[in-house]
Amino acid sequence: MAVNKRKIGSKYEALAAEYLQKKGYRIVERNFRSPFGEIDIIAEKDGVIVYVEIKYRSSMRYGDPLEAVDFRKQRQICRVANYHYSGYTRGREIPCRFDVIGIYGDGSIRHIENAFNVSDSL
């Protein structure tokens, strides 16, 4: 039986969105698409725009889910974020950051705030 990765991804993105809301984040958008790619969740908390990448692993067989957000993925996220930021802020200067959420097979969640910087990824 084929695995529907989009369906699985949506389930864990919803779990991450719920987690963030419980932590006081306001979800601005989910699955934001641009010509450069997609960002799983865009949220806002305390006046900061937060671009969130979610990674799920049912086991550690292929490594920690957080390790999947490598330099190449960070660069792509930054490009998409730049595209979103320029339209969303409409010339206002609003701080932003990049978070990564790892969801593990046992249901645990690890949230890395400010996981990487734009300057490190471009």
XYZ file of C-alpha atoms in Angstrom:
122
model
C 0.000 0.000 0.000
C 1.412 3.363 -1.023
C 2.093 5.928 1.677
C 0.345 9.255 1.145
C 3.072 11.659 2.327
C 0.888 14.751 1.862
C -1.794 13.272 4.140
C 0.795 12.293 6.757
C 2.441 15.718 6.492
C -0.887 17.498 6.937
C -1.586 15.501 10.096
C 1.707 16.508 11.712
C 1.489 20.101 10.499
C -1.921 20.303 12.211
C -0.366 18.874 15.387
C 2.420 21.475 15.215
C -0.093 24.295 14.621
C -2.069 23.190 17.677
C 1.151 23.053 19.724
C 2.101 26.591 18.622
C -1.363 27.978 19.396
C -1.192 26.537 22.906
C 2.142 28.377 23.285
C 0.503 31.681 22.341
C 1.314 31.853 18.634
C -1.242 33.120 16.127
C -1.198 31.068 12.937
C -1.011 33.446 9.972
C -0.804 30.836 7.205
C -0.254 27.152 6.631
C 1.463 25.694 3.582
C 2.404 29.070 2.110
C 3.504 28.528 -1.478
C 5.671 30.799 -3.593
C 7.668 30.387 -6.802
C 10.607 29.391 -4.551
C 8.901 26.656 -2.543
C 6.726 26.260 0.525
C 6.814 27.094 4.224
C 4.817 24.808 6.497
C 3.576 27.390 8.995
C 3.835 31.148 9.281
C 2.918 32.397 12.726
C 3.160 35.551 14.782
C 3.996 35.968 18.447
C 4.914 39.072 20.401
C 5.224 41.147 17.227
C 7.607 38.694 15.540
C 6.824 36.813 12.325
C 7.895 33.192 12.761
C 8.562 30.951 9.766
C 8.257 27.348 10.911
C 9.478 24.175 9.214
C 7.993 20.921 10.514
C 9.714 17.562 10.170
C 8.294 14.217 11.267
C 10.066 10.889 11.672
C 8.328 7.720 12.787
C 11.699 6.390 13.960
C 15.307 7.499 14.174
C 16.210 5.107 11.364
C 16.804 8.026 8.984
C 18.120 10.353 11.676
C 16.638 13.041 13.852
C 13.908 15.013 12.061
C 15.628 18.272 13.013
C 18.718 17.215 11.038
C 16.619 17.174 7.852
C 16.603 20.984 7.831
C 20.037 21.204 6.260
C 21.727 24.189 4.608
C 19.928 23.609 1.296
C 16.531 23.495 3.008
C 17.356 26.566 5.101
C 18.266 28.515 1.958
C 14.961 27.543 0.320
C 12.972 28.526 3.429
C 14.740 31.904 3.516
C 13.873 32.593 -0.115
C 10.215 31.761 0.454
C 10.197 33.819 3.655
C 11.680 36.813 1.837
C 8.932 36.548 -0.781
C 6.245 36.371 1.919
C 7.802 39.064 4.127
C 7.937 41.680 1.365
C 4.196 41.350 0.725
C 3.072 40.772 4.296
C 4.876 43.681 5.941
C 4.158 46.229 3.167
C 7.264 48.247 3.930
C 7.033 48.025 7.722
C 9.994 46.653 9.586
C 8.811 43.668 11.593
C 11.297 41.255 13.142
C 11.213 37.665 11.969
C 12.859 34.394 12.860
C 13.068 30.801 11.684
C 11.946 27.937 13.916
C 12.060 24.196 13.359
C 9.712 21.692 14.958
C 10.608 18.016 15.076
C 7.827 15.521 15.718
C 8.855 12.036 16.764
C 7.189 8.652 16.388
C 6.341 8.559 20.100
C 4.368 11.816 19.707
C 6.927 14.042 21.392
C 7.663 17.473 19.945
C 10.929 19.385 19.973
C 10.728 23.082 19.084
C 13.917 24.956 18.220
C 13.290 28.700 18.266
C 15.551 30.843 16.096
C 17.041 27.669 14.623
C 18.994 29.502 11.897
C 19.574 32.982 10.496
C 18.996 34.380 7.021
C 22.611 35.546 6.805
C 23.815 31.988 7.457
C 21.626 30.568 4.691
C 22.014 32.879 1.686
